Amino acid sequence: MKNKAIRKSNFIFACAAVSVMLPNMCGAAAELNDIGNDAYVVTEDSVVEGYVLVGSDQALAISFTEDDLNVPDTELLTDKELLFVNTLQEEQGSYDLGDRTIRAEKLNGAESLARIRYPEQGTPSDSLVYVDEASNTAYTDLSIGNGMAICGGDDSSYMAWGDSYYKLLALQSAAHKLTALTEDMTDAVVMDGEGNSVSTAYIADMTELVDRVMNFDNDLIYEYDHDKITANYIAVNGTATLEFHLPQTGFLGYLLMGTGFVEESYINHQIFAVRYSDWLYFIRDTDVQGSYLIMDDEEALLIDVGHWNGPAMWEKVQTLIGERSLSVYITHAHGDHWYNLQYFDADRIDQVYFPADEVATRVQENEGVYDLNEDLENRFAGKTVRVKDGDVLNVAGKSLEVIGVTGHTPYGTVLLDIEDKTLFCGDALGTQTFGGGSSLKTSTVDTWSSGLHHLNEVLKTGTDECRVEVIYPGHQAYALGVDYLQGLTACVDALSENGMDATLYAPMGKGSQLVVAKNGELITQEELDELFASNITDAEAVAYASVSFVDDTVQ
């Protein structure tokens, strides 16, 4: 147990601190590494725990937690008084170490990204930064990266609804606070929460970049990290690179601004774009709606047009296509896939493809009623092309085969890129999750089963001649493999053969029964209970396909 005593006389502004004399501050796992200017970084198991700043008379041990820093025994601190402080304390002021003065300032709202600690409401906490005036260096638990900031973990992380937004908000706050801190410090250096030495130029570039991300700059196009199983998006600005993980529930998801949760959410949701390849872009809103843009040098085809913030969606499409001609393909009759068409300039669109036997409907929204059928007959008269199963479209440098898939809607379709073995499926395959990615009823099981078996047959799944390798769903932030289709088919087949007996009880008040497959094999009730009780990572969740089921024959 450390011998602690309060020594207020050590501080210019009468800040309280805990002091103790060395030696024997032992911590076997801790390491002390010289970073210059009589400063040392303390790590345990390769994790940065804080810094030690050594003066002629005293040393300051800065911890990133409320616990005292575990400082290894060293001759550097012989006969020096060690003062223990942390970045979470309330006290501000200055510490006189003899030949140097360390100033502690509170950066209100600056969240520590090294150990994210935001409350459930997402309000960032406060953090202290310690400034060595002699060396013009600031020491902080904040982290905005060094060349790259990785925000929100990756597909090996568990992320709840809204995590992307909260963590990017924390990064933005940290970047702005560090910018304000260093703007009056000539040639300042920041030692961050991960042991990086960060320049003021990088701080400025990262601040500008995260502002562009959070303001949904129309000219900012993300790159897709293909090395991750799920969705990690990358943006670059000057010397700064930002990579953030988008969980299954989307940038905001239903937690913050989901369908019906925010007044005028049709306009408040924002639009951003991700480049999947030289010919394919993913355009997504901050809810869970997604569209795909295929392009060559002369033509573009937009697959589905989304539901929220039509003006911003149209602006983004124009930014991406430039002078190319544009056609639109609508996979099925549900309004969240075509509602934004009303905001598109009909004079800029060559053709609108729509399933031949689907019934175009009307949607009542904040601005009134939009009747798709009326729009196709009037603004797009002579441009509407009704497509059916087996048709092949030659557009934007691609040969795209139309495949009819019953189930989600009576006559919905998917598009197969024949050469690249890529399937754009709208909602025909639901959403990849273990919590019920498609909704089936007793009255619709047979149509679902028929549609999926037709799709498997056309694609030749399960054979050496399989025609698909990558699947792009309408509400997923990442690509899926053909094993997802096979898992979904197994779920529907189980319902078709065994009805309610095939279902599992859904915990957490889902209100319906589930059928869940992992890697194509049905799981048990015990396995499902464990899933709902655990914080499964996005990478682990990709292995599952599921459907929810309601017996609509029971009155």
XYZ file of C-alpha atoms in Angstrom:
555
model
C 0.000 0.000 0.000
C 1.393 3.376 -0.972
C 2.089 6.015 1.673
C -0.037 8.979 0.555
C 0.026 12.571 1.780
C -1.565 15.787 0.506
C 1.052 18.452 -0.261
C -0.759 21.577 -1.535
C 2.452 23.622 -1.295
C 3.716 21.920 -4.428
C 1.241 23.765 -6.661
C 1.114 27.294 -7.922
C -2.696 27.328 -8.018
C -3.105 25.266 -4.859
C -4.157 22.121 -6.726
C -4.446 19.016 -4.553
C -2.205 16.059 -5.410
C -1.088 12.797 -3.876
C 2.666 12.460 -3.267
C 4.917 9.579 -2.257
C 8.646 8.985 -2.089
C 10.326 6.271 -4.177
C 11.773 3.673 -4.447
C 9.745 0.427 -4.418
C 6.919 1.563 -6.722
C 7.005 -1.896 -8.194
C 4.796 -3.147 -10.987
C 6.143 -6.167 -12.774
C 4.030 -5.746 -15.905
C 4.672 -2.015 -16.318
C 7.372 -0.602 -18.593
C 8.870 2.888 -18.621
C 10.076 4.172 -22.013
C 11.988 7.401 -22.680
C 10.216 9.728 -25.171
C 12.522 12.734 -24.746
C 12.319 16.024 -22.828
C 12.599 14.133 -19.512
C 9.271 12.462 -20.247
C 8.448 8.750 -20.166
C 5.489 6.709 -21.317
C 4.205 3.928 -19.047
C 2.781 0.830 -20.709
C 1.315 -2.392 -19.377
C 0.856 -5.308 -21.776
C 1.536 -2.888 -24.678
C -1.301 -0.582 -23.563
C -0.386 3.023 -22.754
C -1.456 3.775 -19.182
C -0.014 7.292 -18.805
C 3.090 9.457 -18.699
C 5.784 10.371 -16.153
C 7.305 13.865 -16.398
C 10.552 14.266 -14.432
C 11.737 17.608 -13.011
C 14.756 18.554 -10.959
C 12.859 18.226 -7.659
C 9.712 16.258 -8.340
C 8.072 14.016 -10.954
C 4.478 13.943 -12.136
C 2.777 10.587 -12.817
C -0.215 11.153 -15.126
C -2.701 8.284 -15.213
C -5.451 7.796 -17.819
C -7.711 6.261 -15.185
C -8.753 7.273 -11.674
C -6.206 4.816 -10.267
C -2.627 5.900 -9.545
C -0.220 5.142 -12.350
C 1.801 1.953 -11.799
C 5.331 3.392 -12.129
C 8.212 0.893 -12.324
C 11.108 1.254 -9.884
C 13.845 3.290 -11.598
C 16.983 5.289 -10.673
C 15.523 8.218 -12.655
C 13.216 8.919 -9.739
C 15.683 8.400 -6.903
C 15.306 11.116 -4.225
C 12.451 12.727 -6.172
C 8.957 13.195 -4.866
C 6.382 11.552 -7.132
C 3.051 13.342 -7.560
C 0.086 11.266 -8.728
C -2.551 12.893 -10.932
C -4.922 11.711 -13.646
C -6.765 12.987 -16.701
C -10.198 12.438 -15.117
C -9.773 14.515 -11.973
C -11.539 17.820 -11.353
C -8.539 19.833 -10.134
C -6.865 22.187 -12.599
C -3.835 24.430 -12.150
C -0.046 24.115 -12.308
C 2.553 21.763 -10.827
C 6.052 23.069 -9.994
C 8.562 20.266 -10.580
C 11.602 22.466 -9.896
C 13.059 23.264 -13.285
C 9.765 22.937 -15.176
C 6.108 23.792 -14.705
C 3.267 21.526 -15.851
C -0.099 23.169 -16.450
C -3.336 21.127 -16.178
C -6.274 22.333 -18.267
C -9.741 20.897 -18.647
C -10.872 20.191 -22.210
C -14.609 20.219 -21.687
C -16.416 17.608 -23.765
C -13.228 15.944 -24.949
C -13.810 12.209 -24.689
C -10.992 9.721 -24.278
C -10.943 7.426 -27.279
C -8.316 5.209 -25.647
C -10.999 4.044 -23.202
C -14.398 5.113 -24.466
C -16.500 5.953 -21.413
C -19.539 7.807 -22.730
C -22.825 7.370 -20.856
C -25.710 5.607 -22.563
C -27.004 8.993 -23.683
C -23.749 9.525 -25.562
C -22.688 12.766 -23.830
C -18.881 12.983 -23.973
C -17.091 13.295 -20.627
C -14.449 15.861 -19.697
C -10.716 15.274 -19.783
C -7.606 17.054 -18.513
C -4.525 17.762 -20.606
C -1.104 18.424 -19.054
C 1.098 21.007 -20.799
C 4.869 21.220 -20.317
C 5.576 24.856 -21.043
C 9.340 24.310 -21.276
C 9.219 21.764 -24.091
C 5.946 23.035 -25.610
C 4.464 19.535 -25.299
C 0.961 18.508 -24.231
C 0.155 15.110 -22.687
C -3.370 13.744 -23.035
C -5.420 10.554 -22.882
C -7.173 11.682 -26.047
C -6.312 9.886 -29.246
C -6.901 11.145 -32.752
C -4.364 8.816 -34.303
C -1.026 9.557 -35.889
C -1.520 9.512 -39.648
C -4.669 7.420 -39.168
C -7.460 7.404 -36.602
C -9.479 4.196 -36.294
C -12.828 5.067 -34.807
C -15.359 2.568 -33.512
C -13.185 -0.535 -33.613
C -13.609 -2.995 -36.454
C -15.602 -6.093 -37.327
C -14.088 -7.872 -34.316
C -15.810 -5.353 -32.035
C -19.289 -5.380 -30.570
C -21.111 -2.186 -31.516
C -24.518 -1.140 -30.262
C -26.924 1.145 -32.093
C -25.520 4.642 -32.521
C -21.928 3.692 -31.614
C -20.530 5.028 -34.895
C -22.134 8.401 -34.317
C -21.084 8.649 -30.669
C -17.480 7.681 -31.288
C -17.099 9.990 -34.266
C -18.637 12.748 -32.148
C -16.033 12.040 -29.454
C -13.239 12.133 -32.042
C -14.550 15.432 -33.399
C -14.668 16.886 -29.896
C -11.130 15.699 -29.128
C -9.759 17.090 -32.384
C -11.336 20.506 -31.806
C -10.095 20.672 -28.224
C -6.552 19.787 -29.274
C -6.744 22.363 -32.058
C -7.810 25.032 -29.561
C -5.090 23.925 -27.129
C -2.246 24.129 -29.630
C -3.254 27.169 -31.693
C -1.217 29.484 -29.437
C 1.687 27.037 -29.044
C 4.391 27.482 -31.698
C 5.674 24.140 -33.019
C 3.704 22.321 -30.334
C 3.723 18.537 -30.003
C 0.936 16.437 -28.481
C 1.667 13.087 -26.837
C -1.645 11.274 -27.116
C -3.418 8.439 -25.348
C -1.692 5.808 -27.463
C 1.857 7.108 -27.052
C 1.945 8.874 -30.418
C 3.757 12.147 -31.011
C 1.237 14.186 -32.977
C 2.008 17.424 -34.811
C -0.241 20.470 -34.945
C -0.451 20.085 -38.751
C -1.895 16.590 -38.360
C -4.330 17.790 -35.686
C -5.568 20.486 -38.086
C -5.989 17.983 -40.941
C -7.836 15.485 -38.730
C -10.086 18.207 -37.337
C -11.037 19.270 -40.848
C -11.561 15.646 -41.916
C -13.820 14.636 -39.050
C -15.797 17.860 -39.569
C -16.331 16.861 -43.199
C -17.460 13.405 -42.086
C -19.891 14.701 -39.468
C -21.210 17.419 -41.805
C -21.652 14.879 -44.636
C -19.598 16.843 -47.130
C -21.071 16.015 -50.535
C -17.599 15.812 -52.122
C -16.299 13.305 -49.570
C -16.292 9.744 -50.942
C -15.231 6.892 -48.658
C -13.124 3.915 -49.608
C -14.210 0.436 -48.500
C -11.771 -1.653 -46.444
C -11.963 -5.008 -48.232
C -9.707 -6.629 -45.622
C -12.533 -6.480 -43.068
C -15.427 -8.950 -43.026
C -17.984 -6.207 -42.459
C -18.095 -2.452 -43.021
C -15.076 -0.225 -42.375
C -15.016 3.019 -44.346
C -11.916 5.146 -45.004
C -11.617 8.889 -45.692
C -8.508 11.002 -46.345
C -7.767 14.701 -45.858
C -4.187 15.957 -46.224
C -1.974 14.069 -43.761
C -4.973 12.583 -41.933
C -6.761 9.308 -42.617
C -9.897 8.265 -40.756
C -11.319 4.756 -40.725
C -14.602 4.118 -38.954
C -16.638 0.981 -38.466
C -20.296 1.006 -39.472
C -22.283 -1.553 -37.468
C -25.140 -3.565 -38.907
C -27.662 -1.011 -37.630
C -26.154 1.793 -39.705
C -24.545 5.154 -38.980
C -27.366 6.238 -36.703
C -29.776 3.336 -37.012
C -33.144 3.427 -35.347
C -31.681 4.590 -32.038
C -31.245 8.268 -32.877
C -33.110 9.150 -36.068
C -34.765 5.960 -37.233
C -38.031 5.663 -39.087
C -40.722 7.646 -37.274
C -38.471 8.678 -34.356
C -37.652 12.210 -35.462
C -39.929 14.856 -36.883
C -39.224 15.348 -40.594
C -36.727 12.478 -40.553
C -37.256 12.242 -44.309
C -35.091 15.335 -44.636
C -32.921 15.089 -41.492
C -31.239 11.849 -42.485
C -27.999 12.471 -44.362
C -26.464 10.753 -47.408
C -22.926 9.443 -47.914
C -21.185 7.341 -50.563
C -18.609 4.549 -50.458
C -16.496 3.405 -53.405
C -16.528 -0.400 -53.498
C -14.559 -0.636 -56.748
C -13.758 1.294 -59.911
C -17.259 0.574 -61.232
C -19.404 0.262 -58.095
C -20.462 2.794 -55.443
C -22.674 2.275 -52.412
C -24.901 5.250 -51.504
C -26.393 5.062 -48.031
C -28.381 7.229 -45.653
C -27.785 7.534 -41.928
C -30.703 5.179 -41.304
C -30.505 1.748 -42.967
C -31.436 2.389 -46.611
C -28.867 1.678 -49.321
C -28.569 2.058 -53.109
C -25.932 0.857 -55.569
C -24.475 2.853 -58.445
C -22.838 1.023 -61.363
C -20.812 3.132 -63.798
C -18.561 2.958 -66.816
C -17.121 5.970 -68.646
C -20.413 6.868 -70.355
C -23.364 5.341 -68.482
C -24.588 4.851 -64.923
C -27.273 2.626 -63.418
C -28.679 3.332 -59.952
C -30.219 0.284 -58.273
C -32.988 1.563 -55.958
C -33.177 5.217 -54.946
C -33.818 5.135 -51.200
C -36.362 6.813 -48.981
C -34.833 9.570 -46.832
C -33.670 13.054 -47.872
C -34.355 12.838 -51.597
C -32.738 16.215 -52.428
C -29.445 15.143 -50.830
C -29.689 11.738 -52.518
C -30.124 13.335 -55.937
C -27.245 15.744 -55.260
C -24.959 12.841 -54.325
C -25.913 10.888 -57.459
C -25.164 13.904 -59.672
C -21.793 14.391 -57.962
C -20.838 10.785 -58.698
C -22.093 10.427 -62.279
C -20.896 13.756 -63.667
C -21.888 13.947 -67.346
C -22.773 10.259 -67.675
C -26.250 9.241 -68.718
C -28.342 7.727 -65.913
C -30.888 4.932 -65.690
C -32.691 3.682 -62.574
C -33.574 0.119 -61.596
C -36.179 -0.470 -58.872
C -35.985 -3.983 -57.401
C -39.492 -4.179 -55.938
C -42.610 -2.215 -55.006
C -41.846 -1.132 -51.426
C -41.618 2.624 -50.994
C -38.304 2.709 -49.151
C -36.677 1.655 -52.428
C -38.338 4.171 -54.762
C -39.705 7.107 -52.725
C -36.782 9.417 -53.593
C -37.464 9.100 -57.321
C -39.804 12.096 -57.055
C -36.775 14.328 -56.350
C -34.851 13.168 -59.422
C -34.767 15.252 -62.605
C -36.655 13.167 -65.177
C -34.815 14.932 -68.012
C -31.526 13.480 -66.725
C -32.833 9.915 -66.650
C -32.848 7.694 -69.740
C -34.871 4.770 -68.424
C -36.580 3.494 -65.282
C -36.697 -0.299 -64.950
C -39.498 -1.758 -62.817
C -40.686 -5.377 -62.305
C -43.433 -6.184 -64.827
C -45.989 -7.673 -62.435
C -45.274 -5.618 -59.329
C -47.956 -3.100 -58.383
C -46.566 0.417 -57.966
C -48.063 1.953 -54.832
C -48.381 5.304 -53.085
C -46.578 6.568 -49.997
C -47.868 9.178 -47.547
C -45.005 11.209 -46.119
C -44.369 14.614 -44.569
C -44.659 16.432 -47.880
C -47.805 14.608 -48.974
C -48.612 11.622 -51.166
C -46.220 10.342 -53.794
C -47.787 7.987 -56.320
C -45.063 6.022 -58.116
C -47.408 4.580 -60.735
C -48.606 8.067 -61.648
C -45.006 9.304 -61.872
C -43.991 6.423 -64.157
C -46.937 7.152 -66.460
C -46.348 10.917 -66.581
C -42.837 12.234 -65.921
C -41.270 8.986 -67.094
C -43.662 8.247 -69.918
C -41.760 6.482 -72.710
C -38.851 5.852 -70.348
C -40.369 3.144 -68.134
C -39.285 -0.396 -68.956
C -41.108 -3.316 -67.330
C -38.687 -6.187 -66.731
C -39.304 -9.867 -66.032
C -37.445 -12.993 -65.008
C -34.738 -13.920 -67.528
C -34.330 -10.476 -69.105
C -30.760 -9.262 -69.615
C -29.976 -5.549 -69.429
C -26.853 -4.205 -71.128
C -26.155 -0.932 -69.358
C -23.166 0.863 -67.778
C -20.782 -1.664 -69.284
C -22.502 -4.585 -67.580
C -24.702 -7.501 -68.606
C -27.265 -7.765 -65.807
C -29.692 -10.664 -65.611
C -33.116 -10.086 -64.043
C -34.189 -12.909 -61.709
C -37.700 -12.954 -60.288
C -37.858 -13.834 -56.573
C -41.237 -14.176 -54.887
C -41.612 -13.831 -51.132
C -40.738 -10.379 -49.833
C -43.141 -9.007 -52.444
C -45.235 -11.008 -54.926
C -43.089 -10.238 -57.980
C -39.858 -8.675 -56.749
C -36.558 -9.048 -58.601
C -32.811 -9.234 -58.113
C -30.042 -8.321 -60.567
C -27.094 -10.590 -61.359
C -23.906 -9.126 -62.799
C -23.141 -12.092 -65.036
C -19.424 -11.468 -65.537
C -18.493 -10.336 -62.020
C -20.776 -12.856 -60.258
C -22.306 -10.133 -58.130
C -25.945 -10.163 -56.983
C -27.913 -7.017 -56.116
C -30.885 -8.343 -54.193
C -32.839 -5.411 -52.756
C -34.953 -6.943 -49.983
C -35.479 -10.322 -51.633
C -33.080 -11.955 -49.148
C -33.991 -9.794 -46.168
C -31.281 -8.549 -43.813
C -28.391 -10.590 -42.489
C -28.867 -10.983 -38.718
C -29.672 -13.631 -36.141
C -32.654 -11.617 -34.854
C -35.108 -12.171 -37.687
C -33.905 -10.681 -40.978
C -37.057 -11.502 -42.963
C -40.684 -11.671 -41.848
C -42.728 -14.670 -42.929
C -46.281 -15.748 -42.259
C -47.945 -19.086 -42.724
C -49.629 -17.672 -45.821
C -46.321 -16.554 -47.393
C -43.976 -19.441 -46.575
C -44.677 -21.275 -49.832
C -44.048 -18.177 -51.975
C -40.801 -17.521 -50.104
C -39.715 -21.135 -50.545
C -40.583 -21.093 -54.242
C -38.717 -17.828 -54.828
C -35.573 -18.912 -53.000
C -35.427 -22.297 -54.698
C -35.822 -20.628 -58.093
C -32.992 -18.222 -57.239
C -30.717 -21.057 -56.044
C -31.466 -22.985 -59.211
C -30.683 -20.063 -61.522
C -27.490 -19.256 -59.599
C -26.473 -22.930 -59.416
C -25.564 -22.597 -55.748
C -23.913 -25.602 -54.147
C -22.241 -26.621 -57.414
C -18.883 -26.009 -59.055
C -20.721 -23.817 -61.576
C -22.121 -21.401 -58.992
C -22.822 -18.065 -60.692
C -22.562 -15.776 -57.661
C -19.742 -14.905 -55.271
C -20.829 -11.613 -53.695
C -24.298 -10.509 -52.552
C -25.218 -6.855 -51.946
C -28.467 -6.516 -49.909
C -30.613 -3.385 -49.752
C -30.203 -2.700 -46.030
C -26.733 -4.017 -45.266
C -23.593 -1.931 -44.920
C -21.373 -4.751 -46.191
C -21.284 -7.549 -48.756
C -22.377 -11.130 -48.077
C -21.346 -14.481 -49.517
C -23.421 -17.186 -51.152
C -23.453 -19.090 -47.852
C -25.900 -16.481 -46.556
C -28.379 -17.371 -49.303
C -28.008 -21.050 -48.472
C -28.565 -20.376 -44.758
C -31.689 -18.332 -45.467
C -33.006 -21.093 -47.712
C -32.457 -23.627 -44.932
C -34.517 -21.469 -42.541
C -37.424 -21.144 -44.972
C -37.294 -24.843 -45.857
C -37.581 -25.705 -42.158
C -40.706 -23.567 -41.878
C -42.166 -25.032 -45.066
C -41.678 -28.568 -43.815
C -42.441 -28.209 -40.094
C -44.340 -24.951 -39.606
C -44.364 -23.577 -36.058
C -42.526 -26.674 -34.794
C -39.398 -25.403 -36.555
C -39.338 -22.109 -34.673
C -37.435 -20.959 -31.621
C -38.606 -18.529 -28.957
C -37.196 -15.045 -29.491
C -35.884 -13.488 -26.234
C -36.105 -9.761 -25.507
C -39.777 -9.459 -26.412
C -39.451 -9.798 -30.175
C -43.105 -10.844 -30.392
C -42.553 -13.600 -32.942
C -40.805 -16.905 -33.361
C -37.449 -17.286 -35.114
C -35.687 -19.803 -37.289
C -31.916 -19.245 -37.271
C -29.095 -20.892 -39.205
C -25.352 -20.609 -38.609
C -23.206 -21.398 -41.637
C -26.250 -23.025 -43.241
C -27.098 -25.271 -40.256
C -30.105 -24.646 -37.992
C -29.237 -23.757 -34.398
C -30.950 -24.802 -31.158
C -32.937 -22.793 -28.618
C -30.006 -22.927 -26.209
C -27.657 -21.506 -28.849
C -30.142 -18.733 -29.659
C -30.482 -17.791 -25.986
C -26.698 -17.509 -25.753
C -26.631 -15.251 -28.813
C -29.111 -12.789 -27.343
C -27.320 -12.842 -23.998
C -23.873 -12.097 -25.483
C -22.242 -9.125 -27.180
C -21.573 -10.863 -30.469
C -19.178 -9.074 -32.819
C -20.137 -8.062 -36.341
C -17.621 -10.552 -37.745
C -19.276 -13.349 -35.771
C -22.789 -12.220 -36.680
C -22.095 -12.598 -40.410
C -22.290 -16.379 -40.011
C -26.039 -16.210 -39.281
C -29.207 -16.062 -41.366
C -32.664 -15.882 -39.840
C -36.371 -15.346 -40.393
C -39.158 -14.361 -38.027
C -42.449 -16.222 -38.310
C -46.048 -15.520 -37.373
C -48.899 -17.997 -37.816
C -51.524 -15.766 -39.445
C -54.062 -18.596 -39.612
C -54.681 -18.301 -35.879
C -57.476 -15.869 -35.008
